[in-house]
Short mmCIF file of C-alpha atoms in Angstrom, two decimals:
data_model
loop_
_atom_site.label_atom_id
_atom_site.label_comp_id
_atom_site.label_asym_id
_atom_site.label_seq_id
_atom_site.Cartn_x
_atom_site.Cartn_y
_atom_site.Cartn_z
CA UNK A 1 124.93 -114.40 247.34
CA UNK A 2 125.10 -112.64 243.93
CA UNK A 3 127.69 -113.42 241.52
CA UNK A 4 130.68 -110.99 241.61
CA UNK A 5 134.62 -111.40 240.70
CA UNK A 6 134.99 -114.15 243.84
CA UNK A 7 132.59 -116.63 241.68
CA UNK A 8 135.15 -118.70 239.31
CA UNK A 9 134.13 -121.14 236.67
CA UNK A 10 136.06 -123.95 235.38
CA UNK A 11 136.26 -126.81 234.35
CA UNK A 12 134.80 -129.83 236.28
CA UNK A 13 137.00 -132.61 237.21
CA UNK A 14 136.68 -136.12 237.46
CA UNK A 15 138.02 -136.23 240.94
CA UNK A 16 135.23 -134.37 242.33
CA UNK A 17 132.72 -136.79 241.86
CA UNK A 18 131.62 -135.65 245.25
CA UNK A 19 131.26 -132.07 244.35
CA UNK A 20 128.61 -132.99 241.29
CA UNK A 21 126.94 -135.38 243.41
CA UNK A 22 125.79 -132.76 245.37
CA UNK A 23 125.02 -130.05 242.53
CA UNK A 24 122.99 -133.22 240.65
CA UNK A 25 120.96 -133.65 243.63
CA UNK A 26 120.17 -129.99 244.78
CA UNK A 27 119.20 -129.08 241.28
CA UNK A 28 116.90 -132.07 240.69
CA UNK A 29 115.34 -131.52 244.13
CA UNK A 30 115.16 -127.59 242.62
CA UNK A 31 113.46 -128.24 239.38
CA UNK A 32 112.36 -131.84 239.00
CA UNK A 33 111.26 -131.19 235.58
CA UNK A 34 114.16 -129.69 234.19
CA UNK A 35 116.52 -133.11 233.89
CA UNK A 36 115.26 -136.23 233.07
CA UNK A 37 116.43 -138.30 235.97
CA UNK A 38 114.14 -138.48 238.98
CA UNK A 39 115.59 -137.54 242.34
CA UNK A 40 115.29 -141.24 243.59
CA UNK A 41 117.31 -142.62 240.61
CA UNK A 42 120.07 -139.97 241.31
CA UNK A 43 120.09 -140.88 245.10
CA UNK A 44 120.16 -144.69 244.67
CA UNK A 45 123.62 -144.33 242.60
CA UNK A 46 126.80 -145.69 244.04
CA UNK A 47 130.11 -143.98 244.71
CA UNK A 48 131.38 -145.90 241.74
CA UNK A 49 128.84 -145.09 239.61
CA UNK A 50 129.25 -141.36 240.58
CA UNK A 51 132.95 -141.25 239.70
CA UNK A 52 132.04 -142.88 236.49
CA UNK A 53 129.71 -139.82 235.86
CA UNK A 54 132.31 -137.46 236.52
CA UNK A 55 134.89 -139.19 234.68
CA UNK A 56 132.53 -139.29 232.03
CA UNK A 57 131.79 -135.28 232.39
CA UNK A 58 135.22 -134.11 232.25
CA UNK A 59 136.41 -136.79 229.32
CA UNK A 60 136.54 -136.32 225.80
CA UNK A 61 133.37 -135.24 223.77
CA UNK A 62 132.29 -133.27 227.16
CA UNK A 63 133.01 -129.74 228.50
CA UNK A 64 131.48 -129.63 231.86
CA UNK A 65 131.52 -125.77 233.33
CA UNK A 66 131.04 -125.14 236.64
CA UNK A 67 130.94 -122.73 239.13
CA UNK A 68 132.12 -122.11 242.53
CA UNK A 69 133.14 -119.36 244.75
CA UNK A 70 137.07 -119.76 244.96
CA UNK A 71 138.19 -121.94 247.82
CA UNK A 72 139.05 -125.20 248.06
CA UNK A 73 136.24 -127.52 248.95
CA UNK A 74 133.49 -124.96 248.14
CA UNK A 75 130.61 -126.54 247.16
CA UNK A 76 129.47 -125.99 243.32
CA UNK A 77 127.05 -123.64 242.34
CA UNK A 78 126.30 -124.00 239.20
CA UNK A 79 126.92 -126.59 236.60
CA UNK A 80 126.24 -126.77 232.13
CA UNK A 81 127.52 -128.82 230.40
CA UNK A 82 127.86 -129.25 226.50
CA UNK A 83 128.45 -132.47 224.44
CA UNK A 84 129.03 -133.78 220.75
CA UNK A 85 126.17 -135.21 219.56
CA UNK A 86 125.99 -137.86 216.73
CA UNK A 87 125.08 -136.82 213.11
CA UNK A 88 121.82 -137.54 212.00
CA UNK A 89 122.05 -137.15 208.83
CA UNK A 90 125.38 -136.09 206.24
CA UNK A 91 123.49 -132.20 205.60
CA UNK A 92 123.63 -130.78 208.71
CA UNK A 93 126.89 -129.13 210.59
CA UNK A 94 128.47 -131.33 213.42
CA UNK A 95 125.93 -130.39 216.33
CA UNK A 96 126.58 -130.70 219.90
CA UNK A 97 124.07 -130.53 223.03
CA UNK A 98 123.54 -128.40 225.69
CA UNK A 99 122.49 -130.77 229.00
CA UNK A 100 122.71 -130.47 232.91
CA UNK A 101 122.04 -126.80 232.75
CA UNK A 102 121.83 -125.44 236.60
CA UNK A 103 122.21 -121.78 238.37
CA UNK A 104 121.64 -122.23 242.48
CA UNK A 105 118.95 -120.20 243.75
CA UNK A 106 121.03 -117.09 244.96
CA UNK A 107 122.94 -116.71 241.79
CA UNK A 108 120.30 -116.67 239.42
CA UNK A 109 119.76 -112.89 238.20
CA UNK A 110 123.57 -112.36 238.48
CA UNK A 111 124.68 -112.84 235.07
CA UNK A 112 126.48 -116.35 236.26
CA UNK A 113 124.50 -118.52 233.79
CA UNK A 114 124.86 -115.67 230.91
CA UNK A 115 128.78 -116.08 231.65
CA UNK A 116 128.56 -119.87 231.93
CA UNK A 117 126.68 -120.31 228.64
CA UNK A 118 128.65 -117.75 227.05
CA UNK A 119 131.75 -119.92 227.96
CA UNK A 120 129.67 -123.08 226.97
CA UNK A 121 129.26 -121.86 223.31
CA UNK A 122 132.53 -121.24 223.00
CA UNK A 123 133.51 -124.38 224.13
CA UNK A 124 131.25 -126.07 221.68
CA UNK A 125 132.34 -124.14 218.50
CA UNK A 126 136.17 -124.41 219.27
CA UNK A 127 136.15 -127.89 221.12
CA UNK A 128 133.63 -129.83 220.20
CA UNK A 129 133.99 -128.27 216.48
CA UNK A 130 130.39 -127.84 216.49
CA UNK A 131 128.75 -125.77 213.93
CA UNK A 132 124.94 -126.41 215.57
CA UNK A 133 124.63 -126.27 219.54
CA UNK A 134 120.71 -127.91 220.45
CA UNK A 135 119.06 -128.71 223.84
CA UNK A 136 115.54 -129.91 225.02
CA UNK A 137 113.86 -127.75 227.45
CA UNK A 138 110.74 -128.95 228.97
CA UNK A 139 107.57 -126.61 228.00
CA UNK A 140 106.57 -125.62 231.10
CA UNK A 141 109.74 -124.05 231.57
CA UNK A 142 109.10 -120.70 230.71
CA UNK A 143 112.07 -118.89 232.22
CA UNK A 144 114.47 -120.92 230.70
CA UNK A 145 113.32 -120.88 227.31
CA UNK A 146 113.44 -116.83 227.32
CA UNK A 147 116.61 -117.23 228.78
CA UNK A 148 117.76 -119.41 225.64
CA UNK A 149 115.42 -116.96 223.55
CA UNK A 150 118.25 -113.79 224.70
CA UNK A 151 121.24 -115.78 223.76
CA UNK A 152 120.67 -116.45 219.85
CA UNK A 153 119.01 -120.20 220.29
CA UNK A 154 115.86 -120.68 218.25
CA UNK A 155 113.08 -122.74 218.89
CA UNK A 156 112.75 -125.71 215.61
CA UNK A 157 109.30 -126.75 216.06
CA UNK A 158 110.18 -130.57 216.98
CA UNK A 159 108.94 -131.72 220.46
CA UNK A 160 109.68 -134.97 222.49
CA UNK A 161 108.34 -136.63 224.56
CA UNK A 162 109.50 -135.78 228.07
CA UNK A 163 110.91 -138.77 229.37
CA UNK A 164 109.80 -138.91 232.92
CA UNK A 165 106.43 -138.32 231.70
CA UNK A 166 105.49 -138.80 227.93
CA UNK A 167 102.16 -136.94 228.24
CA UNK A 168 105.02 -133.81 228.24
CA UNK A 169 107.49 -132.47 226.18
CA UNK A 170 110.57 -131.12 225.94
CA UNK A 171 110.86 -128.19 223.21
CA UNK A 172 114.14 -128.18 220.64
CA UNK A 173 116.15 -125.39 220.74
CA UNK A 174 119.16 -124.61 218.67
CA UNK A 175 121.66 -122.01 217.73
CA UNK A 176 123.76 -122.03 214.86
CA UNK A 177 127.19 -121.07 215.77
CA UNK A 178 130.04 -118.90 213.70
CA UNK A 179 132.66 -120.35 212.13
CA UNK A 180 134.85 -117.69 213.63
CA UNK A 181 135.22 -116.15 216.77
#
């Protein structure tokens, strides 16, 4: 299914703790590499602990985006989600992270996650008051580093380790972000 005028993205809510239950799992089973929780770990949660995730997600210091196609009870398609990160240091502009970044299968090519992370940007600069937006993606991820690449982010030269397996590493991305819109 491509994306089209049908496919809505909002704003996650704590409720449906259901809904990103699902998304979490499907796009861990998708790309194991890309999050750094295995899919055992995510399956082995409880209810409670899933509500606390969501509550989490859709509290303050969090914008989580997602993406469905209109009607009540659809299941999510896509999920990204931005956060405010603690300073490091008193030089650098109040940063924020991109994490949980997910297109399913048959909307990727559609210009969903271009929208999404469009919409996640924003929601950084204006919400989170960010003046820095970084993320971590792992270096055999090829796609999604171009995809970064296209939308202003910048790769800084610092790797980490990847924490499901050290031997790998995640590459640090960033974009500076206007002051205005």
């Amino acid at each position: 299914m491509a994306d089209g005028p049908q496919t809505r993205i909002r704003r996650l809510e704590a409720r449906e703790w259901k809904k990103l239950r699902g998304i979490r799992l499907e796009m861990i089973e998708d790309s194991p590499s890309a999050y750094v929780e295995s899919l055992a770990s995510a399956r082995a949660q409880s209810e409670e602990q899933w509500q606390g995730r969501a509550a989490a997600m859709a509290g303050p210091g969090s914008v989580a985006l997602v993406a469905d196609d209109g009607r009540d009870g659809s299941p999510l398609r896509a999920l990204m989600r931005v956060v405010t990160k603690l300073p490091q240091n008193g030089t650098r502009p109040r940063q924020a992270m991109l994490i949980s970044v997910y297109v399913a299968p048959e909307h990727r090519g559609s210009g969903l996650a271009d929208r999404m992370l469009r919409q996640a940007i924003e929601a950084a600069r204006t919400e989170l008051g960010a003046g820095v937006l970084q993320l971590g993606v792992h270096e055999d991820n090829g796609r999604a580093q171009r995809f970064y690449l296209r939308h202003g982010f910048q790769d800084t030269g610092a790797r980490e380790p990847y924490p499901l397996d050290t031997d790998q590493s995640e590459i640090i991305m960033e974009r500076v972000l206007p002051t205005e819109a």
